[in-house]
Coordinates of C-alpha atoms in Angstrom, one line a residue:
Chain K
M1 CA 65.4 46.6 -206.0
I2 CA 63.2 48.6 -208.3
D3 CA 63.2 48.5 -212.1
V4 CA 64.0 52.0 -213.4
H5 CA 63.4 50.9 -217.0
N6 CA 59.8 50.2 -216.5
D7 CA 57.8 52.6 -218.8
E8 CA 54.3 51.2 -218.2
K9 CA 52.9 54.4 -216.8
L10 CA 54.5 56.5 -219.5
L11 CA 52.9 54.5 -222.2
K12 CA 49.6 54.5 -220.4
A13 CA 49.8 58.3 -220.3
L14 CA 50.6 58.4 -224.0
F15 CA 47.7 56.3 -225.0
E16 CA 45.2 57.9 -222.7
Q17 CA 45.7 61.4 -224.1
D18 CA 42.6 62.5 -226.0
T19 CA 43.4 63.1 -229.6
D20 CA 40.9 64.9 -231.8
I21 CA 43.1 64.9 -234.8
T22 CA 41.5 63.6 -238.0
I23 CA 43.8 62.4 -240.8
E24 CA 42.4 61.8 -244.2
D25 CA 44.0 58.4 -244.9
A26 CA 44.8 57.1 -241.4
L27 CA 47.0 54.1 -241.3
E28 CA 45.8 51.1 -239.4
N29 CA 48.8 50.7 -237.2
E30 CA 50.0 53.4 -234.9
M31 CA 53.6 53.7 -234.1
V32 CA 55.3 54.6 -230.8
I33 CA 58.7 56.3 -231.2
N34 CA 61.1 57.2 -228.4
M35 CA 63.0 60.4 -229.0
G36 CA 65.9 61.1 -226.7
P37 CA 67.2 61.4 -224.0
Q38 CA 70.3 61.3 -226.1
H39 CA 68.9 63.0 -229.2
P40 CA 71.1 65.9 -230.4
A41 CA 68.0 68.1 -231.1
T42 CA 66.6 67.9 -227.7
H43 CA 69.1 70.4 -226.2
G44 CA 70.3 68.1 -223.5
V45 CA 68.5 65.1 -222.0
L46 CA 64.9 65.6 -222.8
R47 CA 63.0 62.4 -223.6
L48 CA 59.9 62.6 -225.8
L49 CA 57.6 59.7 -226.4
L50 CA 55.6 60.1 -229.6
R51 CA 52.6 58.3 -230.9
L52 CA 52.5 58.5 -234.6
D53 CA 50.1 57.9 -237.4
G54 CA 52.2 57.9 -240.5
E55 CA 54.2 61.1 -239.9
T56 CA 51.6 62.9 -237.9
V57 CA 52.0 63.2 -234.2
M58 CA 48.9 62.0 -232.4
S59 CA 50.1 62.5 -228.9
I60 CA 53.3 63.2 -227.1
V61 CA 54.6 62.7 -223.6
P62 CA 57.7 64.5 -222.4
E63 CA 59.7 62.7 -219.7
L64 CA 62.0 64.8 -217.5
G65 CA 64.5 64.1 -214.7
Y66 CA 67.5 62.7 -216.5
L67 CA 69.6 65.7 -215.2
H68 CA 67.9 66.0 -211.8
R69 CA 70.6 66.9 -209.3
G70 CA 68.4 67.9 -206.4
Y71 CA 69.5 71.5 -206.1
E72 CA 66.5 72.4 -204.1
K73 CA 67.4 69.7 -201.5
M74 CA 71.1 70.7 -201.5
A75 CA 70.1 74.4 -200.8
E76 CA 68.5 73.4 -197.5
S77 CA 71.9 72.3 -196.1
M78 CA 74.0 75.2 -197.4
S79 CA 74.4 78.8 -196.4
F80 CA 73.2 81.5 -198.7
N81 CA 76.7 82.3 -199.9
E82 CA 77.7 78.7 -200.5
Y83 CA 74.9 78.2 -202.9
I84 CA 75.9 80.9 -205.4
P85 CA 78.1 78.5 -207.5
H86 CA 75.2 76.1 -207.9
T87 CA 73.1 78.8 -209.6
D88 CA 75.6 78.7 -212.5
R89 CA 74.5 75.2 -213.3
L90 CA 70.9 76.0 -213.7
D91 CA 70.7 77.7 -217.1
Y92 CA 74.3 77.0 -218.2
T93 CA 74.0 79.1 -221.4
A94 CA 73.5 82.3 -219.5
T95 CA 75.2 81.8 -216.1
M96 CA 75.4 85.4 -214.9
C97 CA 71.7 85.9 -215.1
N98 CA 71.1 83.2 -212.6
N99 CA 73.8 84.6 -210.3
V100 CA 72.1 88.0 -210.3
A101 CA 68.7 86.5 -209.8
Y102 CA 69.7 84.5 -206.8
V103 CA 71.5 87.2 -204.9
L104 CA 68.7 89.6 -205.6
A105 CA 66.3 87.2 -204.0
V106 CA 68.5 86.7 -200.9
E107 CA 69.0 90.5 -200.6
K108 CA 65.2 90.9 -200.7
L109 CA 64.9 88.4 -197.9
A110 CA 67.7 89.7 -195.7
G111 CA 67.0 93.4 -196.6
I112 CA 70.5 94.3 -197.9
E113 CA 71.0 97.5 -199.9
V114 CA 73.6 97.3 -202.7
P115 CA 75.9 100.1 -203.9
T116 CA 74.9 101.8 -207.1
R117 CA 78.0 100.8 -209.1
A118 CA 77.5 97.1 -208.2
T119 CA 73.9 97.3 -209.4
Y120 CA 75.0 98.8 -212.7
I121 CA 77.7 96.0 -213.1
R122 CA 75.0 93.4 -212.4
M123 CA 72.8 94.9 -215.0
I124 CA 75.6 94.9 -217.6
I125 CA 76.5 91.3 -216.9
A126 CA 72.9 90.2 -216.9
E127 CA 72.3 91.8 -220.3
I128 CA 75.6 90.4 -221.6
S129 CA 74.6 86.9 -220.6
R130 CA 71.2 87.5 -222.1
I131 CA 72.9 88.1 -225.4
M132 CA 75.0 85.0 -224.7
G133 CA 72.0 82.9 -224.0
H134 CA 70.2 84.1 -227.1
L135 CA 73.2 83.5 -229.3
V136 CA 73.1 79.8 -228.3
A137 CA 69.3 79.7 -228.7
I138 CA 69.5 81.2 -232.2
G139 CA 72.5 79.2 -233.3
T140 CA 71.3 75.8 -232.2
F141 CA 67.8 76.5 -233.3
A142 CA 69.0 77.3 -236.8
M143 CA 71.2 74.2 -236.7
D144 CA 68.2 72.0 -235.8
V145 CA 66.4 73.1 -238.9
G146 CA 69.4 72.7 -241.2
A147 CA 71.5 75.9 -241.1
V148 CA 74.7 74.5 -239.5
T149 CA 76.6 77.6 -240.4
M150 CA 74.7 79.6 -237.7
V151 CA 75.9 77.6 -234.8
L152 CA 79.5 78.1 -235.8
W153 CA 78.9 81.8 -236.3
S154 CA 77.1 82.4 -233.0
F155 CA 79.6 80.5 -231.0
R156 CA 82.3 82.6 -232.5
E157 CA 80.6 85.7 -231.0
R158 CA 80.0 83.9 -227.8
E159 CA 83.7 83.4 -227.4
I160 CA 84.2 87.2 -227.3
I161 CA 81.7 87.4 -224.5
Q162 CA 83.4 84.7 -222.6
N163 CA 86.6 86.6 -222.7
I164 CA 84.9 89.4 -220.9
F165 CA 83.6 87.0 -218.2
D166 CA 87.2 85.7 -217.9
R167 CA 88.4 89.2 -217.2
L168 CA 85.6 89.9 -214.7
A169 CA 85.2 86.7 -212.8
G170 CA 88.3 84.7 -213.7
A171 CA 86.2 81.9 -215.3
R172 CA 84.7 81.8 -218.8
F173 CA 81.8 79.6 -218.1
T174 CA 81.0 78.9 -214.5
T175 CA 81.3 82.5 -213.3
S176 CA 79.8 82.7 -209.8
Y177 CA 80.5 86.4 -210.0
T178 CA 77.9 88.0 -207.8
R179 CA 78.0 88.1 -204.0
V180 CA 75.3 88.8 -201.5
G181 CA 75.7 92.6 -201.2
G182 CA 77.6 93.3 -204.4
V183 CA 79.8 91.7 -206.9
A184 CA 83.1 89.8 -206.5
S185 CA 85.5 92.2 -208.4
D186 CA 85.3 95.6 -210.1
M187 CA 84.8 96.1 -213.8
D188 CA 88.1 97.8 -214.7
D189 CA 88.8 99.9 -217.8
V190 CA 90.0 97.0 -219.8
A191 CA 86.8 95.1 -219.2
I192 CA 84.7 98.2 -220.2
E193 CA 86.8 98.6 -223.3
M194 CA 86.2 94.9 -224.1
T195 CA 82.5 95.3 -223.6
H196 CA 82.4 98.3 -226.0
G197 CA 84.3 96.2 -228.6
M198 CA 82.0 93.3 -228.0
L199 CA 78.9 95.3 -228.6
K200 CA 80.3 96.5 -231.9
D201 CA 81.1 93.0 -232.9
I202 CA 77.7 91.7 -232.0
E203 CA 76.0 94.4 -234.0
D204 CA 78.1 93.5 -237.1
A205 CA 77.4 89.8 -236.5
L206 CA 73.7 90.3 -236.1
F207 CA 73.6 92.0 -239.5
E208 CA 75.3 88.9 -241.0
Y209 CA 72.9 86.5 -239.2
E210 CA 69.9 88.3 -240.5
K211 CA 71.3 88.4 -244.0
L212 CA 71.8 84.6 -243.7
L213 CA 68.5 83.7 -242.2
N214 CA 65.7 86.3 -242.6
S215 CA 65.6 86.1 -246.4
N216 CA 66.5 82.5 -246.5
R217 CA 63.6 80.7 -248.1
I218 CA 64.3 77.3 -246.7
F219 CA 64.5 78.7 -243.2
V220 CA 61.4 80.8 -243.4
D221 CA 59.2 78.2 -245.2
R222 CA 60.3 75.6 -242.7
L223 CA 59.1 77.6 -239.7
E224 CA 56.3 79.9 -240.8
G225 CA 53.0 78.7 -239.3
V226 CA 54.7 75.7 -237.5
G227 CA 54.0 75.1 -233.9
I228 CA 51.5 77.9 -233.3
L229 CA 50.8 78.8 -229.7
T230 CA 47.9 81.1 -229.2
K231 CA 47.8 83.9 -226.7
E232 CA 45.3 82.5 -224.4
K233 CA 46.9 79.0 -224.4
A234 CA 50.3 80.6 -223.7
I235 CA 49.0 82.4 -220.6
D236 CA 47.1 79.4 -219.4
L237 CA 50.1 77.2 -219.7
G238 CA 52.3 79.6 -217.7
I239 CA 54.7 80.3 -220.6
T240 CA 57.0 83.3 -220.0
G241 CA 59.9 85.0 -221.7
P242 CA 60.4 85.2 -225.5
N243 CA 58.0 82.4 -226.1
L244 CA 55.2 84.4 -224.5
R245 CA 56.1 87.5 -226.4
G246 CA 56.2 85.5 -229.6
S247 CA 52.5 84.8 -228.9
G248 CA 51.6 88.4 -228.7
V249 CA 51.6 89.1 -224.9
Q250 CA 53.6 92.2 -224.0
Y251 CA 54.9 90.9 -220.7
D252 CA 58.5 91.4 -219.5
V253 CA 59.4 91.3 -215.9
R254 CA 61.9 94.2 -216.5
R255 CA 59.0 96.3 -217.5
A256 CA 56.2 94.9 -215.4
K257 CA 58.1 94.8 -212.1
P258 CA 61.3 96.7 -212.6
Y259 CA 64.2 95.5 -210.5
M260 CA 67.6 97.1 -210.3
F261 CA 67.6 100.2 -212.5
Y262 CA 65.5 98.9 -215.4
D263 CA 62.9 101.6 -214.8
K264 CA 65.6 104.2 -215.8
M265 CA 66.5 102.5 -219.0
D266 CA 65.1 103.2 -222.4
F267 CA 64.3 100.0 -224.3
E268 CA 61.5 98.3 -226.2
V269 CA 59.8 95.0 -225.4
P270 CA 59.6 93.2 -228.8
V271 CA 56.3 91.4 -229.4
Y272 CA 55.2 89.3 -232.3
N273 CA 51.6 88.2 -232.7
E274 CA 52.0 85.1 -234.9
G275 CA 52.9 82.7 -232.1
D276 CA 54.8 80.3 -234.5
C277 CA 58.4 79.2 -234.5
L278 CA 59.5 82.0 -236.7
A279 CA 58.0 84.7 -234.4
R280 CA 59.9 83.2 -231.4
Y281 CA 63.1 83.5 -233.4
F282 CA 62.4 87.1 -234.3
V283 CA 61.7 88.0 -230.7
R284 CA 65.1 86.6 -229.7
V285 CA 67.0 88.6 -232.4
D286 CA 65.2 91.8 -231.4
E287 CA 65.9 91.2 -227.8
V288 CA 69.6 91.0 -228.5
K289 CA 69.4 94.4 -230.1
E290 CA 67.5 95.8 -227.1
S291 CA 70.1 94.3 -224.7
I292 CA 72.9 96.1 -226.7
K293 CA 71.0 99.4 -226.1
I294 CA 70.7 98.7 -222.4
I295 CA 74.3 97.9 -222.0
R296 CA 75.4 101.1 -223.7
Q297 CA 73.2 103.1 -221.4
C298 CA 74.5 101.3 -218.3
L299 CA 78.1 101.9 -219.4
N300 CA 77.4 105.6 -219.9
Q301 CA 75.6 106.0 -216.6
M302 CA 77.8 103.8 -214.3
P303 CA 79.3 105.9 -211.5
K304 CA 82.6 105.2 -209.7
G305 CA 82.4 103.8 -206.2
E306 CA 82.1 100.7 -204.0
I307 CA 81.3 97.4 -205.5
I308 CA 80.2 95.6 -202.4
I309 CA 78.4 97.1 -199.4
N310 CA 80.3 97.5 -196.1
S311 CA 78.1 95.7 -193.6
P312 CA 80.2 93.1 -191.9
K313 CA 77.3 91.5 -190.1
K314 CA 75.5 90.4 -193.2
V315 CA 78.0 90.7 -196.1
L316 CA 81.4 89.1 -196.4
S317 CA 84.1 91.8 -196.0
H318 CA 87.1 92.3 -198.3
K319 CA 90.1 90.2 -197.4
A320 CA 92.3 93.2 -196.6
E321 CA 89.8 94.3 -194.0
I322 CA 89.5 90.9 -192.4
Y323 CA 93.2 90.6 -192.0
T324 CA 93.5 94.1 -190.3
K325 CA 90.3 94.7 -188.4
M326 CA 89.0 92.7 -185.4
E327 CA 85.3 93.1 -185.9
E328 CA 85.4 92.1 -189.6
L329 CA 87.4 89.0 -188.6
I330 CA 84.8 87.9 -186.1
H331 CA 81.9 88.5 -188.4
D332 CA 83.7 86.8 -191.3
F333 CA 84.1 83.8 -189.1
M334 CA 80.4 83.9 -188.1
L335 CA 79.2 84.3 -191.7
I336 CA 81.3 81.5 -193.0
N337 CA 80.4 79.1 -190.3
F338 CA 76.8 80.0 -189.5
G339 CA 75.7 82.1 -192.5
I340 CA 73.5 85.2 -192.8
H341 CA 70.6 85.1 -190.5
P342 CA 67.7 86.7 -192.4
P343 CA 64.4 87.3 -190.5
E344 CA 61.7 84.6 -190.5
G345 CA 59.5 84.8 -193.5
D346 CA 59.2 83.9 -197.1
V347 CA 59.9 85.8 -200.3
F348 CA 59.3 85.2 -204.0
F349 CA 61.6 87.1 -206.3
S350 CA 61.6 86.8 -210.1
V351 CA 63.7 88.3 -212.9
E352 CA 63.6 88.1 -216.6
N353 CA 66.1 85.5 -217.9
P354 CA 66.8 84.7 -221.5
K355 CA 64.5 81.7 -221.2
G356 CA 61.7 83.4 -219.3
E357 CA 60.9 84.3 -215.8
L358 CA 63.3 82.8 -213.2
G359 CA 61.9 83.0 -209.7
F360 CA 63.3 82.0 -206.3
Y361 CA 61.0 81.3 -203.5
I362 CA 62.9 81.2 -200.3
V363 CA 61.4 80.3 -196.9
S364 CA 63.6 81.3 -194.0
N365 CA 63.3 80.2 -190.4
G366 CA 65.8 82.7 -189.1
T367 CA 68.9 80.5 -189.4
G368 CA 71.8 80.5 -191.8
H369 CA 70.3 78.0 -194.1
P370 CA 67.1 78.4 -196.1
W371 CA 64.3 76.2 -194.7
K372 CA 63.1 75.7 -198.2
M373 CA 64.1 77.0 -201.6
K374 CA 62.1 76.5 -204.7
I375 CA 63.4 77.5 -208.1
R376 CA 60.7 78.5 -210.5
S377 CA 62.6 77.6 -213.7
P378 CA 61.4 79.0 -217.0
S379 CA 62.5 76.1 -219.1
F380 CA 60.5 73.7 -217.0
C381 CA 57.3 75.8 -217.4
N382 CA 57.9 76.4 -221.1
L383 CA 58.4 72.7 -221.8
Q384 CA 54.8 72.1 -220.6
A385 CA 53.6 73.7 -223.9
I386 CA 55.1 70.8 -226.0
E387 CA 52.0 68.6 -225.5
T388 CA 49.7 71.3 -226.7
I389 CA 51.9 72.6 -229.6
C390 CA 53.0 69.3 -231.1
K391 CA 49.7 67.6 -231.5
G392 CA 48.8 67.2 -235.1
Q393 CA 52.2 68.4 -236.4
M394 CA 54.6 66.4 -238.5
I395 CA 57.3 64.5 -236.8
S396 CA 60.1 66.5 -238.5
D397 CA 58.6 69.7 -237.0
I398 CA 59.1 68.4 -233.5
V399 CA 62.8 69.3 -233.8
A400 CA 61.9 72.8 -234.9
I401 CA 59.4 73.3 -232.1
V402 CA 61.7 72.1 -229.3
G403 CA 64.4 74.3 -230.7
S404 CA 62.1 77.3 -230.8
L405 CA 60.9 76.8 -227.2
D406 CA 64.6 76.7 -226.3
P407 CA 64.6 74.7 -223.1
V408 CA 67.8 74.2 -221.2
M409 CA 67.6 70.9 -219.3
G410 CA 70.0 72.0 -216.6
E411 CA 67.3 74.4 -215.5
A412 CA 64.2 72.3 -216.3
D413 CA 65.5 69.4 -214.2
K414 CA 67.1 71.4 -211.4
Chain J
M1 CA 48.1 98.8 -199.9
E2 CA 44.9 99.3 -201.9
I3 CA 45.1 96.3 -204.2
N4 CA 45.6 94.0 -201.2
E5 CA 42.6 95.3 -199.5
L6 CA 40.6 95.0 -202.7
I7 CA 41.5 91.3 -203.1
V8 CA 40.7 90.5 -199.4
E9 CA 37.4 92.3 -199.6
K10 CA 36.4 90.6 -202.8
I11 CA 37.2 87.2 -201.5
K12 CA 35.3 88.0 -198.2
N13 CA 32.3 89.0 -200.2
F14 CA 32.4 85.8 -202.2
S15 CA 33.1 83.4 -199.3
P16 CA 33.3 85.0 -195.8
N17 CA 35.2 82.2 -194.1
A18 CA 37.7 81.3 -196.8
I19 CA 40.6 83.4 -195.6
E20 CA 42.4 82.2 -192.4
E21 CA 45.2 84.6 -192.3
T22 CA 46.9 87.4 -194.3
S23 CA 50.5 88.5 -194.3
D24 CA 52.6 91.1 -196.0
F25 CA 56.3 90.4 -195.7
R26 CA 58.8 92.4 -197.8
S27 CA 55.8 93.6 -199.9
D28 CA 54.9 90.0 -200.8
F29 CA 51.2 89.7 -200.1
S30 CA 50.0 86.2 -199.1
L31 CA 46.8 84.7 -198.0
V32 CA 46.2 81.5 -196.1
I33 CA 43.1 79.8 -197.6
K34 CA 41.0 77.1 -196.0
K35 CA 41.7 73.7 -197.6
D36 CA 38.1 73.0 -198.6
E37 CA 37.6 76.5 -200.1
L38 CA 40.7 76.5 -202.3
L39 CA 39.2 75.4 -205.6
K40 CA 36.3 77.8 -205.3
V41 CA 38.5 80.7 -204.4
A42 CA 40.9 79.9 -207.2
E43 CA 38.0 79.9 -209.7
F44 CA 36.8 83.1 -208.3
L45 CA 40.2 84.8 -208.5
K46 CA 40.6 83.8 -212.1
A47 CA 37.1 84.7 -213.2
D48 CA 36.4 88.0 -211.4
P49 CA 36.6 90.8 -213.9
D50 CA 38.4 93.1 -211.4
L51 CA 41.0 90.6 -210.5
L52 CA 41.7 88.3 -213.4
F53 CA 44.5 86.2 -211.9
V54 CA 44.9 84.3 -215.1
Q55 CA 48.3 82.8 -214.8
C56 CA 49.6 80.3 -212.3
K57 CA 53.3 80.8 -211.9
D58 CA 54.3 78.2 -209.4
V59 CA 53.0 75.5 -207.2
T60 CA 55.1 74.1 -204.4
A61 CA 54.9 72.9 -200.8
I62 CA 56.7 73.4 -197.6
D63 CA 57.5 70.6 -195.2
W64 CA 57.5 72.0 -191.6
A65 CA 58.7 68.7 -190.2
K66 CA 57.5 69.0 -186.6
R67 CA 54.5 71.2 -186.8
K68 CA 51.0 69.8 -186.3
N69 CA 50.0 70.6 -189.8
R70 CA 53.1 69.3 -191.4
F71 CA 52.6 70.4 -195.0
T72 CA 51.7 73.7 -196.6
T73 CA 51.1 74.1 -200.3
V74 CA 52.0 77.4 -201.9
Y75 CA 50.6 78.8 -205.1
H76 CA 51.9 81.9 -206.9
I77 CA 49.4 83.4 -209.2
Y78 CA 49.7 86.5 -211.4
S79 CA 47.2 89.0 -212.7
F80 CA 48.2 90.9 -215.9
K81 CA 45.5 93.4 -215.1
L82 CA 46.6 94.4 -211.6
N83 CA 50.3 93.5 -212.3
K84 CA 50.4 91.6 -209.1
I85 CA 51.7 88.4 -207.8
L86 CA 49.5 86.9 -205.1
R87 CA 50.6 84.0 -202.9
L88 CA 48.0 81.5 -201.7
K89 CA 48.9 79.0 -199.0
V90 CA 46.9 76.1 -197.8
N91 CA 47.7 74.3 -194.6
L92 CA 47.1 70.6 -194.9
G93 CA 45.9 68.5 -191.9
E94 CA 46.5 64.9 -191.1
E95 CA 46.4 63.6 -194.7
P96 CA 48.7 65.3 -197.2
Q97 CA 46.1 65.8 -199.9
V98 CA 44.4 68.8 -201.4
D99 CA 42.2 69.6 -204.4
S100 CA 44.0 70.0 -207.7
V101 CA 43.8 73.4 -209.4
V102 CA 44.5 72.1 -212.9
S103 CA 40.9 72.7 -213.9
V104 CA 41.5 76.4 -213.2
W105 CA 45.0 76.9 -214.4
Q106 CA 46.4 74.4 -216.8
S107 CA 50.0 75.2 -216.0
A108 CA 49.5 73.7 -212.5
N109 CA 49.6 70.3 -214.1
W110 CA 53.3 69.9 -214.1
Y111 CA 53.9 72.0 -211.0
E112 CA 51.6 69.7 -209.0
R113 CA 53.2 66.6 -210.4
E114 CA 56.5 68.0 -209.2
T115 CA 55.1 68.7 -205.8
W116 CA 53.7 65.2 -205.6
D117 CA 57.0 63.8 -206.6
M118 CA 59.0 65.8 -204.1
Y119 CA 56.7 65.9 -201.1
G120 CA 54.1 63.1 -201.6
I121 CA 51.2 65.4 -201.5
K122 CA 48.2 64.0 -203.3
F123 CA 46.3 66.3 -205.6
L124 CA 42.8 65.1 -205.9
N125 CA 41.3 65.0 -209.4
H126 CA 44.6 65.7 -211.0
P127 CA 44.4 64.3 -214.6
D128 CA 47.8 62.6 -214.7
L129 CA 49.5 62.4 -211.4
R130 CA 52.8 60.8 -212.3
R131 CA 56.2 61.5 -210.9
M132 CA 58.0 64.4 -212.5
Y133 CA 61.7 63.7 -211.9
M134 CA 62.2 60.5 -210.0
P135 CA 61.6 57.0 -211.4
E136 CA 58.0 55.9 -211.2
Q137 CA 58.9 53.0 -208.8
F138 CA 60.9 55.1 -206.4
E139 CA 59.3 54.9 -203.0
Y140 CA 60.5 58.0 -201.2
H141 CA 59.7 61.7 -201.6
P142 CA 63.1 63.5 -201.6
L143 CA 62.3 67.0 -200.5
R144 CA 60.6 65.8 -197.3
K145 CA 62.7 66.7 -194.3
D146 CA 63.1 63.0 -193.2
F147 CA 64.8 62.1 -196.5
P148 CA 68.6 62.4 -196.0
V149 CA 70.6 64.8 -198.2
M150 CA 73.0 62.0 -199.1
G151 CA 70.1 59.8 -200.3
I152 CA 69.2 56.3 -199.2
P153 CA 71.6 53.7 -200.4
G154 CA 70.1 51.1 -202.6
S155 CA 66.9 53.0 -203.3
I156 CA 67.9 53.4 -207.0
P157 CA 69.9 50.7 -208.7
L158 CA 73.2 52.1 -210.1
P159 CA 74.1 51.3 -213.7
S160 CA 76.4 48.3 -213.9
G161 CA 80.0 49.5 -214.6
P162 CA 82.4 48.0 -217.0
Q163 CA 83.0 44.3 -216.4
K164 CA 86.3 43.4 -214.7
D165 CA 87.8 40.0 -215.6

């Protein structure tokens, strides 16, 4: 029987890190503090081991794995359709984004074309959940540094978005809305009406948020110049998403490698050069505004038509067709029992998620299950920056830095 | 595609025998690199002014179970200049070990730790090769094909439940 509570190696790593921080009146005794995994400011179950001199952080070791559910292992024994609900549980603050990313990767592997209307619906839901994810990020981040009002306000707006998801997918939180080859149900007029209303509400709410935070001296003074991540470091550490753009790198997968119809959309990629916690907050707020722009364009351009492609050999048919047509029935049986048989090969497909670049690397050996599936989760990669950013900072700023990096442990631990 | 040819030509000029195989599936370009040449090629790809693959996006491995070279490590690197994701693969022989690329891309640190945890592939000269997710004393590597999906009973002690009288 092994002892899982043995932290020897962790402590060794903590004390072996080189620290080139000089403090004027260094204390004689260093202190080791364990933060998390149950700390409310760690956004889940992140555990940080801190070595302190007074209140200055000398070195820091993050410990992950408290929410490791083995999704990559489970994928190997599931068919491609079966796995869709599990993508909800990756970044649980923006579920639809993961659904979209996963099916796009499978479609790239299997070579499935998607109807235009389905793609537009996917773009709309991806952007709506980007707003949803950023609302949580902004709200909890502000709460971490003392503005508890914000989390109540942003969850109020999140509720409106969840009502739309309820209408579309029948679930507010664990949506599993996309299907390989399309989406599960059509976006009807009521849902479109609700989306228009939601955009108006979010715009009004953003005005309120900015009035509360942007000129708030406590908020700004607390974050300005804290946790600076330079451009070169950010690239070297593999940071993506708002955290990278907060460090002055204009990189957005929607622009760099446009998927779906992002090349037809008119939107900006907000970039701030400071690289501190405040810059990362500003990027998120600006991105919400850009998402609103994209959703409006999508709603205007969306044509009528099919929402899932009619290709019974690879894509599950509609129930009405399965009950009435022989071929569809046979292929439905085959798809459910043996799965899609994509050609042998491997693909890497990545999309821009609220947290950063979410990528799926799928290796297929020609059977119904993926031979291997790797999830390149943005939270995991962004967390790696903690060691670099936190050295030499005050212990109270750790909370602000973790909040500004905005990790979601469901995704970091997979 | 021109960029692909440019990359292959550049590497061939730098080290003629480094590339074992190239493939282009669904417009994902990938190179199979010789195990001993990996570190040199990685340094070259990052430093060359025409290529500048400065970001390492992902490191992982594939367990082929019954092949002679059981493991393959996979690297996804990105160049902002070319706007291109390149996939490098390294087939490992008898011993599952390969040079670490942390000295080239710092981000590979955690990715390689994860790969070590999940596949038991040793990365030589890695600065801090601890397990990423599993407990340090855990003796298996879960993503290997011989590890059952249901887990191995007794390999991790369960927390003791509420006491019954």
